[in-house]
mmCIF file of C-alpha atoms and ligand atoms in Angstrom:
data_model
loop_
_atom_site.group_PDB
_atom_site.id
_atom_site.type_symbol
_atom_site.label_atom_id
_atom_site.label_comp_id
_atom_site.label_asym_id
_atom_site.label_seq_id
_atom_site.Cartn_x
_atom_site.Cartn_y
_atom_site.Cartn_z
ATOM 1 C CA UNK F 1181 168.219 145.873 248.879
ATOM 2 C CA UNK F 1182 167.339 149.010 246.908
ATOM 3 C CA UNK F 1183 163.578 149.537 246.761
ATOM 4 C CA UNK F 1184 163.211 150.435 243.090
ATOM 5 C CA UNK F 1185 160.127 148.560 241.878
ATOM 6 C CA UNK F 1186 156.985 150.482 242.784
ATOM 7 C CA UNK F 1187 153.950 148.354 243.597
ATOM 8 C CA UNK F 1188 150.406 148.699 244.848
ATOM 9 C CA UNK F 1189 149.326 145.568 246.717
ATOM 10 C CA UNK F 1190 145.587 145.141 246.172
ATOM 11 C CA UNK F 1191 144.503 142.344 248.477
ATOM 12 C CA UNK F 1192 141.991 140.575 250.738
ATOM 13 C CA UNK F 1193 144.148 139.314 253.639
ATOM 14 C CA UNK F 1194 143.870 136.336 253.885
ATOM 15 C CA UNK F 1195 146.753 134.143 255.109
ATOM 16 C CA UNK F 1196 148.626 134.049 251.800
ATOM 17 C CA UNK F 1197 147.940 137.755 251.133
ATOM 18 C CA UNK F 1198 149.479 138.527 254.540
ATOM 19 C CA UNK F 1199 152.571 136.484 253.650
ATOM 20 C CA UNK F 1200 152.786 138.356 250.322
ATOM 21 C CA UNK F 1201 152.813 141.669 252.245
ATOM 22 C CA UNK F 1202 155.454 140.379 254.671
ATOM 23 C CA UNK F 1203 157.659 139.181 251.796
ATOM 24 C CA UNK F 1204 157.238 142.470 249.908
ATOM 25 C CA UNK F 1205 158.184 144.543 252.964
ATOM 26 C CA UNK F 1206 161.191 142.428 253.939
ATOM 27 C CA UNK F 1207 164.806 143.481 253.562
ATOM 28 C CA UNK F 1208 165.438 141.016 250.717
ATOM 29 C CA UNK F 1209 162.753 142.737 248.651
ATOM 30 C CA UNK F 1210 163.320 145.333 245.921
ATOM 31 C CA UNK F 1211 159.697 146.460 246.130
ATOM 32 C CA UNK F 1212 158.621 149.925 247.162
ATOM 33 C CA UNK F 1213 155.080 149.533 248.461
ATOM 34 C CA UNK F 1214 153.216 152.664 247.316
ATOM 35 C CA UNK F 1215 149.939 151.571 248.915
ATOM 36 C CA UNK F 1216 147.986 148.617 250.203
ATOM 37 C CA UNK F 1217 144.394 148.555 248.986
ATOM 38 C CA UNK F 1218 141.718 146.118 250.088
ATOM 39 C CA UNK F 1219 138.793 144.462 248.377
ATOM 40 C CA UNK F 1220 135.941 142.137 249.349
ATOM 41 C CA UNK F 1221 137.088 138.571 248.841
ATOM 42 C CA UNK F 1222 138.162 136.038 251.429
ATOM 43 C CA UNK F 1223 135.912 137.868 253.909
ATOM 44 C CA UNK F 1224 134.047 141.196 253.932
ATOM 45 C CA UNK F 1225 136.125 144.212 252.929
ATOM 46 C CA UNK F 1226 135.993 145.793 256.418
ATOM 47 C CA UNK F 1227 137.578 142.664 257.905
ATOM 48 C CA UNK F 1228 140.178 142.482 255.127
ATOM 49 C CA UNK F 1229 141.089 146.119 255.834
ATOM 50 C CA UNK F 1230 141.465 145.489 259.573
ATOM 51 C CA UNK F 1231 143.665 142.505 258.757
ATOM 52 C CA UNK F 1232 145.849 144.547 256.393
ATOM 53 C CA UNK F 1233 146.284 147.211 259.089
ATOM 54 C CA UNK F 1234 147.100 144.592 261.726
ATOM 55 C CA UNK F 1235 149.702 142.957 259.474
ATOM 56 C CA UNK F 1236 151.240 146.415 258.939
ATOM 57 C CA UNK F 1237 151.399 146.835 262.735
ATOM 58 C CA UNK F 1238 153.056 143.457 263.204
ATOM 59 C CA UNK F 1239 155.830 144.231 260.711
ATOM 60 C CA UNK F 1240 156.115 147.942 261.555
ATOM 61 C CA UNK F 1241 154.946 149.128 258.131
ATOM 62 C CA UNK F 1242 153.671 152.478 259.419
ATOM 63 C CA UNK F 1243 154.339 154.717 256.448
ATOM 64 C CA UNK F 1244 152.434 152.840 253.736
ATOM 65 C CA UNK F 1245 148.927 154.150 253.040
ATOM 66 C CA UNK F 1246 146.139 151.594 253.440
ATOM 67 C CA UNK F 1247 142.844 152.284 251.663
ATOM 68 C CA UNK F 1248 139.645 150.291 251.752
ATOM 69 C CA UNK F 1249 138.012 149.416 248.448
ATOM 70 C CA UNK F 1250 135.014 147.729 246.909
ATOM 71 C CA UNK F 1251 132.620 145.970 249.210
ATOM 72 C CA UNK F 1252 131.030 143.867 246.496
ATOM 73 C CA UNK F 1253 131.746 142.582 242.986
ATOM 74 C CA UNK F 1254 130.724 144.607 239.906
ATOM 75 C CA UNK F 1255 127.677 142.501 239.022
ATOM 76 C CA UNK F 1256 127.341 139.351 241.087
ATOM 77 C CA UNK F 1257 126.441 138.943 244.764
ATOM 78 C CA UNK F 1258 129.453 138.754 247.112
ATOM 79 C CA UNK F 1259 130.882 135.357 248.008
ATOM 80 C CA UNK F 1260 133.436 134.715 250.758
ATOM 81 C CA UNK F 1261 135.897 131.938 251.670
ATOM 82 C CA UNK F 1262 135.417 131.746 255.447
ATOM 83 C CA UNK F 1263 135.920 127.983 255.413
ATOM 84 C CA UNK F 1264 139.492 128.503 254.182
ATOM 85 C CA UNK F 1265 140.553 131.632 256.101
ATOM 86 C CA UNK F 1266 138.263 131.468 259.170
ATOM 87 C CA UNK F 1267 135.712 133.978 260.421
ATOM 88 C CA UNK F 1268 138.159 136.869 260.775
ATOM 89 C CA UNK F 1269 139.814 136.122 257.431
ATOM 90 C CA UNK F 1270 143.072 135.620 259.308
ATOM 91 C CA UNK F 1271 142.254 132.950 261.890
ATOM 92 C CA UNK F 1272 145.097 131.174 263.680
ATOM 93 C CA UNK F 1273 147.717 133.568 265.058
ATOM 94 C CA UNK F 1274 147.114 135.979 267.912
ATOM 95 C CA UNK F 1275 146.448 139.384 266.386
ATOM 96 C CA UNK F 1276 146.219 142.833 267.932
ATOM 97 C CA UNK F 1277 142.506 143.434 268.783
ATOM 98 C CA UNK F 1278 142.519 146.868 267.214
ATOM 99 C CA UNK F 1279 145.046 148.185 264.701
ATOM 100 C CA UNK F 1280 147.063 151.254 265.695
ATOM 101 C CA UNK F 1281 145.789 153.313 262.762
ATOM 102 C CA UNK F 1282 142.766 153.583 260.508
ATOM 103 C CA UNK F 1283 142.509 153.211 256.744
ATOM 104 C CA UNK F 1284 142.599 156.441 254.746
ATOM 105 C CA UNK F 1285 139.379 158.295 253.984
ATOM 106 C CA UNK F 1286 140.150 157.936 250.274
ATOM 107 C CA UNK F 1287 138.551 154.954 248.546
ATOM 108 C CA UNK F 1288 141.010 152.355 247.225
ATOM 109 C CA UNK F 1289 139.810 152.881 243.648
ATOM 110 C CA UNK F 1290 140.558 156.612 243.888
ATOM 111 C CA UNK F 1291 143.933 155.990 245.511
ATOM 112 C CA UNK F 1292 144.917 153.601 242.696
ATOM 113 C CA UNK F 1293 143.828 156.189 240.104
ATOM 114 C CA UNK F 1294 145.682 158.991 241.902
ATOM 115 C CA UNK F 1295 148.920 157.026 242.316
ATOM 116 C CA UNK F 1296 148.977 155.769 238.728
ATOM 117 C CA UNK F 1297 148.152 159.184 237.211
ATOM 118 C CA UNK F 1298 150.900 160.851 239.280
ATOM 119 C CA UNK F 1299 153.448 158.164 238.370
ATOM 120 C CA UNK F 1300 156.117 158.013 235.675
ATOM 121 C CA UNK F 1301 154.331 154.939 234.261
ATOM 122 C CA UNK F 1302 156.371 152.849 236.673
ATOM 123 C CA UNK F 1303 153.763 151.368 239.036
ATOM 124 C CA UNK F 1304 153.071 147.635 238.980
ATOM 125 C CA UNK F 1305 149.684 146.558 240.335
ATOM 126 C CA UNK F 1306 149.783 143.345 242.358
ATOM 127 C CA UNK F 1307 146.221 142.104 242.889
ATOM 128 C CA UNK F 1308 145.879 139.035 245.097
ATOM 129 C CA UNK F 1309 142.113 139.157 245.590
ATOM 130 C CA UNK F 1310 139.139 139.597 243.244
ATOM 131 C CA UNK F 1311 139.861 142.191 240.539
ATOM 132 C CA UNK F 1312 136.983 144.546 241.438
ATOM 133 C CA UNK F 1313 139.110 147.558 242.472
ATOM 134 C CA UNK F 1314 141.367 147.316 239.446
ATOM 135 C CA UNK F 1315 138.453 147.048 237.006
ATOM 136 C CA UNK F 1316 136.605 149.900 238.764
ATOM 137 C CA UNK F 1317 139.697 152.111 238.531
ATOM 138 C CA UNK F 1318 140.030 151.348 234.791
ATOM 139 C CA UNK F 1319 136.356 152.109 234.216
ATOM 140 C CA UNK F 1320 136.326 155.284 236.318
ATOM 141 C CA UNK F 1321 139.540 156.695 234.845
ATOM 142 C CA UNK F 1322 140.605 154.986 231.594
ATOM 143 C CA UNK F 1323 143.629 157.342 231.403
ATOM 144 C CA UNK F 1324 145.346 155.069 233.917
ATOM 145 C CA UNK F 1325 145.312 152.097 231.514
ATOM 146 C CA UNK F 1326 148.351 153.052 229.384
ATOM 147 C CA UNK F 1327 150.166 154.307 232.494
ATOM 148 C CA UNK F 1328 150.110 151.020 234.436
ATOM 149 C CA UNK F 1329 153.506 149.355 234.010
ATOM 150 C CA UNK F 1330 152.113 145.860 234.415
ATOM 151 C CA UNK F 1331 149.707 143.761 236.474
ATOM 152 C CA UNK F 1332 151.182 140.799 238.332
ATOM 153 C CA UNK F 1333 148.180 138.958 239.703
ATOM 154 C CA UNK F 1334 147.166 135.824 241.549
ATOM 155 C CA UNK F 1335 144.124 134.288 239.948
ATOM 156 C CA UNK F 1336 142.781 131.734 237.518
ATOM 157 C CA UNK F 1337 144.477 128.667 236.131
ATOM 158 C CA UNK F 1338 143.664 125.780 233.835
ATOM 159 C CA UNK F 1339 141.490 124.268 236.582
ATOM 160 C CA UNK F 1340 139.540 125.589 239.537
ATOM 161 C CA UNK F 1341 139.293 125.509 243.315
ATOM 162 C CA UNK F 1342 135.920 127.233 243.768
ATOM 163 C CA UNK F 1343 134.246 125.303 240.991
ATOM 164 C CA UNK F 1344 135.960 122.588 238.953
ATOM 165 C CA UNK F 1345 136.630 125.264 236.323
ATOM 166 C CA UNK F 1346 137.167 128.474 238.288
ATOM 167 C CA UNK F 1347 139.667 129.767 240.812
ATOM 168 C CA UNK F 1348 138.270 131.825 243.741
ATOM 169 C CA UNK F 1349 139.603 135.325 242.885
ATOM 170 C CA UNK F 1350 138.331 135.174 239.317
ATOM 171 C CA UNK F 1351 135.077 133.391 240.246
ATOM 172 C CA UNK F 1352 134.132 136.045 242.822
ATOM 173 C CA UNK F 1353 134.211 138.800 240.200
ATOM 174 C CA UNK F 1354 134.586 137.371 236.703
ATOM 175 C CA UNK F 1355 133.127 140.527 235.136
ATOM 176 C CA UNK F 1356 135.928 142.554 236.729
ATOM 177 C CA UNK F 1357 138.516 139.998 235.626
ATOM 178 C CA UNK F 1358 137.226 140.273 232.058
ATOM 179 C CA UNK F 1359 137.702 144.058 232.109
ATOM 180 C CA UNK F 1360 141.268 143.632 233.378
ATOM 181 C CA UNK F 1361 142.314 140.857 230.971
ATOM 182 C CA UNK F 1362 140.859 142.796 228.021
ATOM 183 C CA UNK F 1363 142.439 146.119 229.063
ATOM 184 C CA UNK F 1364 145.654 145.749 227.080
ATOM 185 C CA UNK F 1365 147.819 146.225 230.189
ATOM 186 C CA UNK F 1366 150.649 143.630 230.256
ATOM 187 C CA UNK F 1367 149.565 140.855 232.648
ATOM 188 C CA UNK F 1368 151.568 138.220 234.469
ATOM 189 C CA UNK F 1369 149.217 135.584 235.837
ATOM 190 C CA UNK F 1370 150.055 133.357 238.795
ATOM 191 C CA UNK F 1371 147.195 130.897 238.837
ATOM 192 C CA UNK F 1372 146.631 127.547 240.492
ATOM 193 C CA UNK F 1373 148.897 125.697 238.017
ATOM 194 C CA UNK F 1374 151.899 127.386 239.594
ATOM 195 C CA UNK F 1375 150.686 128.281 243.102
ATOM 196 C CA UNK F 1376 149.901 124.625 243.836
ATOM 197 C CA UNK F 1377 153.653 124.066 243.505
ATOM 198 C CA UNK F 1378 154.199 126.343 246.545
ATOM 199 C CA UNK F 1379 152.743 124.040 249.208
ATOM 200 C CA UNK F 1380 153.746 124.643 252.815
ATOM 201 C CA UNK F 1381 154.249 121.017 253.871
ATOM 202 C CA UNK F 1382 154.867 120.094 257.521
ATOM 203 C CA UNK F 1383 158.610 119.851 256.792
ATOM 204 C CA UNK F 1384 158.666 123.369 255.386
ATOM 205 C CA UNK F 1385 156.663 124.802 258.277
ATOM 206 C CA UNK F 1386 158.991 122.997 260.651
ATOM 207 C CA UNK F 1387 162.066 124.548 258.969
ATOM 208 C CA UNK F 1388 160.508 128.032 259.075
ATOM 209 C CA UNK F 1389 159.680 127.592 262.759
ATOM 210 C CA UNK F 1390 163.445 127.528 263.489
ATOM 211 C CA UNK F 1391 163.705 131.216 262.542
ATOM 212 C CA UNK F 1392 163.743 133.057 265.811
ATOM 213 C CA UNK F 1393 161.804 136.299 265.486
ATOM 214 C CA UNK F 1394 158.157 137.306 266.069
ATOM 215 C CA UNK F 1395 157.393 137.853 262.390
ATOM 216 C CA UNK F 1396 158.594 134.380 261.412
ATOM 217 C CA UNK F 1397 156.538 133.010 264.324
ATOM 218 C CA UNK F 1398 153.491 134.877 263.036
ATOM 219 C CA UNK F 1399 153.975 133.408 259.552
ATOM 220 C CA UNK F 1400 154.345 129.913 261.020
ATOM 221 C CA UNK F 1401 151.031 130.363 262.881
ATOM 222 C CA UNK F 1402 149.394 131.553 259.654
ATOM 223 C CA UNK F 1403 150.753 128.555 257.776
ATOM 224 C CA UNK F 1404 149.612 126.090 260.428
ATOM 225 C CA UNK F 1405 145.998 127.285 260.234
ATOM 226 C CA UNK F 1406 145.985 127.628 256.446
ATOM 227 C CA UNK F 1407 147.586 124.213 255.927
ATOM 228 C CA UNK F 1408 145.069 122.580 258.238
ATOM 229 C CA UNK F 1409 142.134 123.913 256.211
ATOM 230 C CA UNK F 1410 143.760 122.801 252.951
ATOM 231 C CA UNK F 1411 144.407 119.348 254.391
ATOM 232 C CA UNK F 1412 140.780 119.018 255.520
ATOM 233 C CA UNK F 1413 139.172 120.674 252.523
ATOM 234 C CA UNK F 1414 141.245 119.468 249.594
ATOM 235 C CA UNK F 1415 143.332 116.620 251.060
ATOM 236 C CA UNK F 1416 146.520 118.566 250.293
ATOM 237 C CA UNK F 1417 149.832 118.072 252.120
ATOM 238 C CA UNK F 1418 149.673 121.720 253.218
ATOM 239 C CA UNK F 1419 148.456 125.166 252.174
ATOM 240 C CA UNK F 1420 149.559 126.617 248.835
ATOM 241 C CA UNK F 1421 151.007 130.091 249.424
ATOM 242 C CA UNK F 1422 149.241 131.375 246.297
ATOM 243 C CA UNK F 1423 149.527 135.123 246.710
ATOM 244 C CA UNK F 1424 153.187 135.244 247.719
ATOM 245 C CA UNK F 1425 154.087 133.868 244.256
ATOM 246 C CA UNK F 1426 153.361 137.295 242.717
ATOM 247 C CA UNK F 1427 155.749 139.080 245.060
ATOM 248 C CA UNK F 1428 158.362 136.306 244.824
ATOM 249 C CA UNK F 1429 158.314 136.740 241.040
ATOM 250 C CA UNK F 1430 158.903 140.483 241.293
ATOM 251 C CA UNK F 1431 161.827 139.918 243.664
ATOM 252 C CA UNK F 1432 163.372 137.020 241.737
ATOM 253 C CA UNK F 1433 161.822 136.221 238.330
ATOM 254 C CA UNK F 1434 164.203 133.256 237.883
ATOM 255 C CA UNK F 1435 162.057 131.261 240.338
ATOM 256 C CA UNK F 1436 159.325 130.906 237.699
ATOM 257 C CA UNK F 1437 158.761 129.845 234.101
ATOM 258 C CA UNK F 1438 156.136 131.725 232.106
ATOM 259 C CA UNK F 1439 154.529 131.317 228.702
ATOM 260 C CA UNK F 1440 153.094 134.210 226.626
ATOM 261 C CA UNK F 1441 149.520 133.149 225.795
ATOM 262 C CA UNK F 1442 146.017 134.467 225.241
ATOM 263 C CA UNK F 1443 143.663 134.299 228.233
ATOM 264 C CA UNK F 1444 139.911 134.886 228.081
ATOM 265 C CA UNK F 1445 137.620 135.056 231.097
ATOM 266 C CA UNK F 1446 134.339 133.112 230.990
ATOM 267 C CA UNK F 1447 131.380 135.115 232.293
ATOM 268 C CA UNK F 1448 128.474 133.145 230.841
ATOM 269 C CA UNK F 1449 129.014 129.407 231.245
ATOM 270 C CA UNK F 1450 126.626 127.361 233.356
ATOM 271 C CA UNK F 1451 129.490 125.230 234.704
ATOM 272 C CA UNK F 1452 132.419 127.436 233.735
ATOM 273 C CA UNK F 1453 131.590 130.921 235.113
ATOM 274 C CA UNK F 1454 134.853 132.515 236.244
ATOM 275 C CA UNK F 1455 137.090 130.125 234.333
ATOM 276 C CA UNK F 1456 140.235 131.491 232.711
ATOM 277 C CA UNK F 1457 140.542 129.998 229.242
ATOM 278 C CA UNK F 1458 144.325 129.740 228.888
ATOM 279 C CA UNK F 1459 145.336 129.113 225.275
ATOM 280 C CA UNK F 1460 148.655 127.320 225.848
ATOM 281 C CA UNK F 1461 148.569 125.674 222.384
ATOM 282 C CA UNK F 1462 147.647 128.872 220.513
ATOM 283 C CA UNK F 1463 144.469 127.346 219.076
ATOM 284 C CA UNK F 1464 142.492 130.617 219.194
ATOM 285 C CA UNK F 1465 145.139 132.427 217.093
ATOM 286 C CA UNK F 1466 144.400 135.446 219.317
ATOM 287 C CA UNK F 1467 147.206 137.868 220.213
ATOM 288 C CA UNK F 1468 148.769 136.837 223.555
ATOM 289 C CA UNK F 1469 147.674 139.144 226.400
ATOM 290 C CA UNK F 1470 149.164 137.319 229.395
ATOM 291 C CA UNK F 1471 152.400 135.811 230.622
ATOM 292 C CA UNK F 1472 151.100 132.642 232.237
ATOM 293 C CA UNK F 1473 153.250 131.204 235.042
ATOM 294 C CA UNK F 1474 153.297 127.404 234.926
ATOM 295 C CA UNK F 1475 156.413 126.299 236.786
ATOM 296 C CA UNK F 1476 158.064 127.199 240.062
ATOM 297 C CA UNK F 1477 161.472 126.234 241.443
ATOM 298 C CA UNK F 1478 160.317 125.158 244.865
ATOM 299 C CA UNK F 1479 163.756 125.224 246.478
ATOM 300 C CA UNK F 1480 164.390 128.792 245.319
ATOM 301 C CA UNK F 1481 160.911 129.859 246.419
ATOM 302 C CA UNK F 1482 161.239 128.568 249.988
ATOM 303 C CA UNK F 1483 164.810 129.878 250.199
ATOM 304 C CA UNK F 1484 163.548 133.331 249.338
ATOM 305 C CA UNK F 1485 160.796 133.198 251.965
ATOM 306 C CA UNK F 1486 163.284 131.904 254.535
ATOM 307 C CA UNK F 1487 165.745 134.735 253.805
ATOM 308 C CA UNK F 1488 162.876 137.236 253.914
ATOM 309 C CA UNK F 1489 161.783 136.044 257.358
ATOM 310 C CA UNK F 1490 165.364 135.959 258.615
ATOM 311 C CA UNK F 1491 165.765 139.562 257.479
ATOM 312 C CA UNK F 1492 163.289 140.602 260.187
ATOM 313 C CA UNK F 1493 165.823 139.530 262.865
HETATM 314 C C1 LIG N 1157 143.114 132.753 246.231
HETATM 315 O O1 LIG N 1157 141.905 132.770 246.968
HETATM 316 C C2 LIG N 1157 142.117 133.221 248.280
HETATM 317 O O2 LIG N 1157 141.481 132.398 249.193
HETATM 318 C C3 LIG N 1157 143.624 133.281 248.493
HETATM 319 O O3 LIG N 1157 143.965 134.375 249.318
HETATM 320 C C4 LIG N 1157 144.160 133.429 247.093
HETATM 321 O O4 LIG N 1157 144.262 134.799 246.720
HETATM 322 C C5 LIG N 1157 143.435 131.314 245.857
HETATM 323 O O5 LIG N 1157 142.431 130.785 245.066
HETATM 324 CA CA1 LIG N 1158 144.030 136.571 248.341
#
């Protein structure tokens, strides 16, 4: 597959972030990964960076720069999701103790600015963690704003998983999310409404475990751990592979249905901090700023992931 869609994966790996990276780097993908940047989220940024580097080692992604980013949200105190992703942020599979290379000296925010400024306005940002780095880059160098092709992000929804109203990535840094949603950059939002349709049930994990290569085995181990925490925590049938939805969309947009709507980010509410207010009925009469993904073709989604894992044979 020709790699003609340039992306920066801004992430906090994270089981589903790791699967997003693996899908993006697979042979069925049209994505050219310009950089992987990390942010504080699921666990502390240093751990997320180590995890990103280890995932790169596992899939042989040696030539993609990895840069570490923000260690805390713009305003609020950091909050992590250890109970979902474990102490390392990537508990479950056996990982190399130490990655074979280090992150760049350059800060993720500066790398994003540099890459976007140098580009022909053809870089898509794919954030799958809190939006701190993206907001910081926009604040530090506003010239990047009109040059970003689009932002395809995992976050938000019409309900929450970290509070009844707020999804984790937006809740952790709602001030950053507000900057991003108000930036004017075209946004495609893959929130809980759609990612909860990508549940790795036991049957699915069982099917994936028939793929005979070490990368598929690694993904199966990730899914087993992640699904267990979702079963215990939320009573789900398995773990939703939230972050991989963004990459799946960029590879095959026909998997999803999206609606062009206005989204605001709540930064003040006592019970609603970090909520995305998704105006699906157009009641605010505000100009749409987001393509909101609400439906996923589950068969197509799992087929794509299966083909991606088989491509590592
Ligand atoms: C999001 O939060 C994280 O735990 C996952 O990696 C995903 O990005 C889901 O709410
Ligand atoms: Ca994530």
